[in-house]
């Protein structure tokens, strides 16, 4: 069978290898929708108040949405259109980028990086590549659709600016020294776009594993088709799409730096019966050599985590924890 689902056509039933066992499938089609995800206006006239809102959201929810964030609506729409077109390109073109190599920057894969050993496949294709420094990575990016490099370069620059703005707010809000997150901690900047074709039976499938983001901080641009869900008080609830907002998720490295004060929510993606869904994720993470540890200013009595190098974390993440990032993090708790 063709590996990339974006190359499938006329899908009338769910192939057996995509059907999850009853205990891990969504099991139903309707889920409650979360109405209280914090919505933060980054152009609010009282910046100190905005910082407090961001910190509160990181403590209490671990998910927030931003408006007036500085990434223009046109750029958001153009980038989304580029990716919708990209996934429609002929199979032979996309095949040039196919890889399951965790170390390869620019690649398309399906289901997960462990496609060959997946017990059940996830209903998605993912296209990902690094974005920083631009000049170093652009040559490996696709040259189709024709304006891919131009539009995605601008999107990379603008989302990086926004990350810097938000990290600066978190830095101030936590009382850390200026520039704490600059440099090595936020060196790896990548884009990762999920694409799901319509699924004949969404109650049997998953568009993305149950997971937490292992990196420093994530930003998601959702399209109009729902699918993202978060686990809140033991229940899966849908995230409502608000046009042109961006969703921000503090990753597990930020949780470590906050000395376990921040929440990093567990989330997943369910599929849609009628419509294709595309979501753009932008991820910021540490350089491989960097030592991660709780910020000294935030250790009042004890450090909840021991220091570790990011590759050590990734080893636990892809190895014993089987991509369960919260489980991987438990390896680094001072008191297991
Ligand atoms: C992710 C993620 C959600 C989505 O890429 O880590 O959670 O809606 N994506 O695609
Ligand atoms: Ni995620």
XYZ file of C-alpha atoms and ligand atoms in Angstrom:
347
model
C 0.000 0.000 0.000
C 1.159 3.549 -0.728
C 2.738 4.884 2.510
C 1.821 8.577 2.186
C -1.899 9.005 2.844
C -1.932 12.308 0.929
C -1.452 10.158 -2.212
C -4.528 8.018 -1.512
C -7.741 8.616 -3.392
C -11.328 7.403 -2.985
C -10.819 6.008 0.505
C -13.982 4.115 1.349
C -12.961 2.202 4.458
C -10.259 2.345 7.104
C -7.456 -0.134 6.326
C -6.898 -2.615 9.183
C -3.428 -1.273 10.000
C -5.002 2.113 10.923
C -7.619 0.777 13.361
C -6.679 1.321 16.994
C -7.648 -1.217 19.658
C -10.844 -0.256 21.550
C -8.968 1.106 24.595
C -6.942 3.650 22.614
C -9.316 4.662 19.805
C -11.454 7.828 20.213
C -14.541 5.581 20.149
C -16.996 8.353 19.326
C -17.385 11.243 16.943
C -18.572 14.042 19.216
C -16.478 15.579 21.986
C -17.111 18.560 24.230
C -15.411 21.722 23.057
C -13.167 23.667 25.402
C -14.403 27.207 25.801
C -12.005 28.470 28.460
C -8.578 28.294 26.819
C -6.991 31.638 27.709
C -7.055 34.129 24.831
C -4.340 36.725 25.248
C -4.144 40.018 23.374
C -0.462 40.731 22.821
C -1.187 44.356 21.898
C -2.950 45.046 25.204
C -2.173 48.512 26.517
C -0.839 47.206 29.821
C 2.179 44.964 29.055
C 2.652 43.944 32.710
C -0.904 42.675 32.835
C -0.277 40.661 29.612
C 2.836 39.103 31.147
C 0.787 38.033 34.157
C -1.825 36.485 31.851
C 0.865 34.492 30.029
C 2.405 33.221 33.270
C -1.003 32.329 34.713
C -1.876 30.407 31.524
C 1.430 28.494 31.688
C 0.791 27.587 35.339
C -2.851 26.698 35.127
C -3.584 25.484 31.646
C -0.372 25.051 29.700
C -2.154 26.177 26.536
C -3.046 29.649 25.407
C -4.068 31.469 22.260
C -2.707 34.795 21.145
C -4.268 37.566 19.056
C -2.657 40.756 17.752
C 0.512 38.653 17.678
C 2.228 40.417 14.768
C 2.112 37.610 12.189
C -0.059 39.119 9.448
C -3.295 37.431 8.412
C -2.138 37.454 4.783
C 1.071 35.665 5.652
C -0.834 33.097 7.728
C -3.252 32.449 4.843
C -0.494 32.300 2.216
C 1.492 29.820 4.303
C -1.533 27.615 4.924
C -2.311 27.629 1.185
C 1.266 26.671 0.357
C 1.020 23.602 2.585
C -2.408 22.608 1.309
C -0.947 22.736 -2.206
C 2.218 20.950 -1.162
C 0.313 17.891 0.052
C -1.576 17.802 -3.272
C 1.640 17.673 -5.339
C 2.279 14.466 -7.312
C 3.466 11.471 -5.296
C 6.772 11.352 -7.219
C 7.663 14.880 -6.108
C 6.872 14.240 -2.426
C 8.713 10.892 -2.601
C 12.012 12.805 -3.027
C 11.603 14.021 0.558
C 10.439 10.750 2.135
C 12.546 9.708 5.134
C 12.225 8.250 8.633
C 15.660 9.467 9.694
C 15.342 11.483 12.911
C 18.550 13.364 12.011
C 17.452 14.423 8.532
C 16.098 17.973 8.585
C 13.824 18.245 5.563
C 11.540 15.256 5.177
C 8.045 13.940 4.697
C 6.913 10.875 6.622
C 3.643 9.199 7.442
C 2.121 8.062 10.750
C 5.293 8.422 12.877
C 9.053 8.208 12.486
C 8.662 4.565 13.521
C 6.385 3.717 10.560
C 8.055 0.345 9.972
C 7.499 -0.821 13.550
C 4.245 1.039 14.382
C 1.654 -1.416 15.642
C -1.073 0.834 14.279
C -0.496 3.748 11.900
C -1.625 7.298 12.596
C -3.814 8.890 9.954
C -1.426 11.639 8.896
C 1.459 12.742 6.741
C 3.942 15.161 8.229
C 6.282 17.478 6.393
C 9.038 19.062 8.460
C 12.254 21.010 8.157
C 14.501 23.354 10.052
C 14.118 27.110 9.643
C 17.123 28.697 11.332
C 19.530 29.979 10.209
C 17.530 30.445 7.021
C 20.449 30.584 4.535
C 21.726 27.261 5.799
C 18.428 25.423 5.409
C 16.604 27.001 2.452
C 18.564 24.988 -0.178
C 17.096 21.769 1.242
C 13.499 23.067 1.147
C 11.052 22.197 -1.646
C 10.992 24.402 -4.743
C 7.292 23.634 -5.233
C 4.777 25.226 -4.920
C 6.825 27.893 -6.717
C 6.660 30.500 -3.951
C 7.357 27.969 -1.143
C 10.773 29.311 -0.190
C 9.749 32.954 -0.285
C 6.587 32.544 1.810
C 7.947 30.020 4.322
C 11.096 32.166 4.839
C 8.923 35.102 5.826
C 6.752 32.887 8.026
C 9.895 31.549 9.736
C 11.165 35.062 10.423
C 7.828 36.313 11.753
C 7.132 33.285 13.955
C 10.652 33.490 15.369
C 10.055 37.140 16.276
C 6.832 36.122 17.990
C 8.550 33.311 19.895
C 11.144 35.819 21.068
C 8.424 38.206 22.199
C 6.616 35.485 24.172
C 9.823 34.076 25.670
C 10.816 37.566 26.701
C 7.488 37.915 28.501
C 7.959 34.545 30.221
C 11.488 35.590 31.182
C 10.231 38.809 32.785
C 7.245 37.081 34.373
C 9.418 34.424 36.009
C 11.981 36.995 37.124
C 14.814 35.421 35.119
C 17.808 37.374 33.868
C 17.268 39.146 30.534
C 17.951 36.963 27.502
C 17.656 33.705 29.481
C 16.039 31.869 26.556
C 18.200 33.357 23.829
C 21.027 31.475 22.140
C 21.534 27.780 22.813
C 18.164 27.211 24.502
C 16.210 28.254 21.444
C 18.639 27.402 18.689
C 16.625 24.683 16.959
C 13.702 26.191 15.089
C 11.617 23.945 12.916
C 8.329 23.793 11.123
C 6.279 20.603 11.163
C 3.032 20.419 9.234
C 0.436 17.714 9.784
C -1.920 16.757 7.003
C -4.873 14.375 7.373
C -7.119 13.309 4.517
C -10.815 12.731 5.305
C -11.254 9.483 7.224
C -14.237 7.185 6.628
C -14.480 6.355 10.346
C -12.843 8.833 12.764
C -14.007 6.831 15.799
C -11.438 4.106 14.956
C -8.404 6.205 14.075
C -6.024 8.827 15.450
C -4.466 11.635 13.448
C -1.630 12.022 15.910
C -0.425 10.143 19.007
C -1.386 11.123 22.537
C 1.658 13.227 23.421
C 3.205 16.258 25.063
C 5.598 18.461 23.160
C 9.184 17.567 24.105
C 10.756 20.870 22.976
C 10.967 24.333 24.581
C 7.853 25.990 23.147
C 5.400 25.328 20.303
C 3.092 27.469 18.190
C 0.218 26.018 16.172
C -1.695 27.553 13.308
C -4.919 25.596 12.925
C -6.999 25.540 9.771
C -10.788 25.624 9.902
C -11.190 21.842 10.309
C -11.263 20.734 13.979
C -9.271 17.794 15.356
C -6.925 18.968 18.113
C -7.965 17.748 21.586
C -6.454 18.219 25.028
C -6.753 15.981 28.028
C -8.276 18.007 30.845
C -9.370 16.467 34.157
C -9.211 13.011 32.526
C -11.464 14.013 29.601
C -10.693 14.686 25.951
C -11.961 18.062 24.857
C -11.771 19.720 21.467
C -9.899 22.967 20.866
C -12.099 25.471 19.083
C -10.570 27.148 16.077
C -10.563 30.942 16.163
C -9.430 32.306 12.787
C -5.969 33.907 12.763
C -5.165 33.226 16.393
C -2.091 31.163 17.190
C -2.015 28.487 19.881
C 1.022 28.507 22.159
C 2.097 25.416 24.120
C 4.949 25.458 26.640
C 7.019 22.328 25.964
C 8.635 20.012 28.479
C 11.989 21.827 28.485
C 10.187 24.956 29.655
C 8.546 22.860 32.362
C 12.024 21.765 33.517
C 13.375 25.334 33.500
C 10.331 26.491 35.502
C 11.247 23.797 38.074
C 7.955 22.004 37.400
C 5.728 25.066 37.801
C 4.523 25.109 34.193
C 1.996 22.706 32.739
C 2.693 20.889 29.499
C -0.648 19.436 28.475
C -1.242 16.051 26.924
C -2.927 16.368 23.530
C -3.827 14.382 20.413
C -5.494 14.813 17.024
C -8.652 13.046 15.853
C -9.611 12.730 12.200
C -12.485 14.246 10.241
C -15.026 12.292 8.173
C -15.479 14.804 5.351
C -12.636 17.243 5.149
C -8.881 17.243 4.854
C -7.119 18.989 7.733
C -3.789 20.821 7.724
C -2.076 22.294 10.800
C 1.190 24.216 10.840
C 3.364 23.657 13.911
C 6.424 25.754 14.683
C 8.819 24.401 17.300
C 11.657 25.990 19.194
C 14.112 23.792 21.064
C 17.614 23.666 22.567
C 20.781 22.954 20.622
C 21.905 19.346 21.103
C 24.900 20.215 23.290
C 23.033 22.340 25.775
C 22.573 21.313 29.392
C 18.952 21.707 30.546
C 18.184 22.360 34.190
C 15.800 24.313 36.400
C 16.662 28.032 36.500
C 18.599 28.780 39.685
C 16.287 31.712 40.465
C 13.346 29.293 40.602
C 14.858 26.743 42.967
C 13.632 27.788 46.389
C 13.983 24.558 48.317
C 14.982 21.880 45.836
C 15.544 21.267 42.173
C 12.806 18.967 40.880
C 14.965 17.816 37.934
C 18.630 16.950 37.566
C 20.595 18.591 34.762
C 20.682 16.700 31.474
C 21.840 17.200 27.918
C 18.960 17.448 25.436
C 20.127 14.362 23.428
C 19.922 12.329 26.666
C 16.279 13.365 26.905
C 15.642 12.545 23.242
C 17.222 9.115 23.749
C 14.807 8.359 26.583
C 11.982 9.849 24.489
C 12.441 7.684 21.378
C 13.741 4.647 23.339
C 12.223 3.429 26.627
C 9.484 6.083 26.762
C 8.280 5.242 23.215
C 7.588 8.894 22.335
C 5.756 9.544 25.628
C 7.535 12.780 26.542
C 6.107 13.025 30.079
C 7.393 9.504 30.777
C 10.777 10.438 29.299
C 10.916 13.426 31.639
C 10.402 11.173 34.664
C 13.895 9.766 34.003
C 15.288 13.162 34.998
C 13.336 13.858 38.175
C 15.575 14.232 41.230
C 13.115 12.065 43.166
C 11.802 9.383 40.781
C 2.226 18.722 17.333
C 0.769 18.868 17.568
C -1.396 19.396 16.713
C -2.135 19.524 15.428
O 2.629 18.787 16.141
O 2.980 18.538 18.312
O 0.355 18.659 18.660
O -3.259 20.032 15.509
N -0.008 19.197 16.537
O -1.625 19.121 14.386
Ni 1.954 18.581 20.099
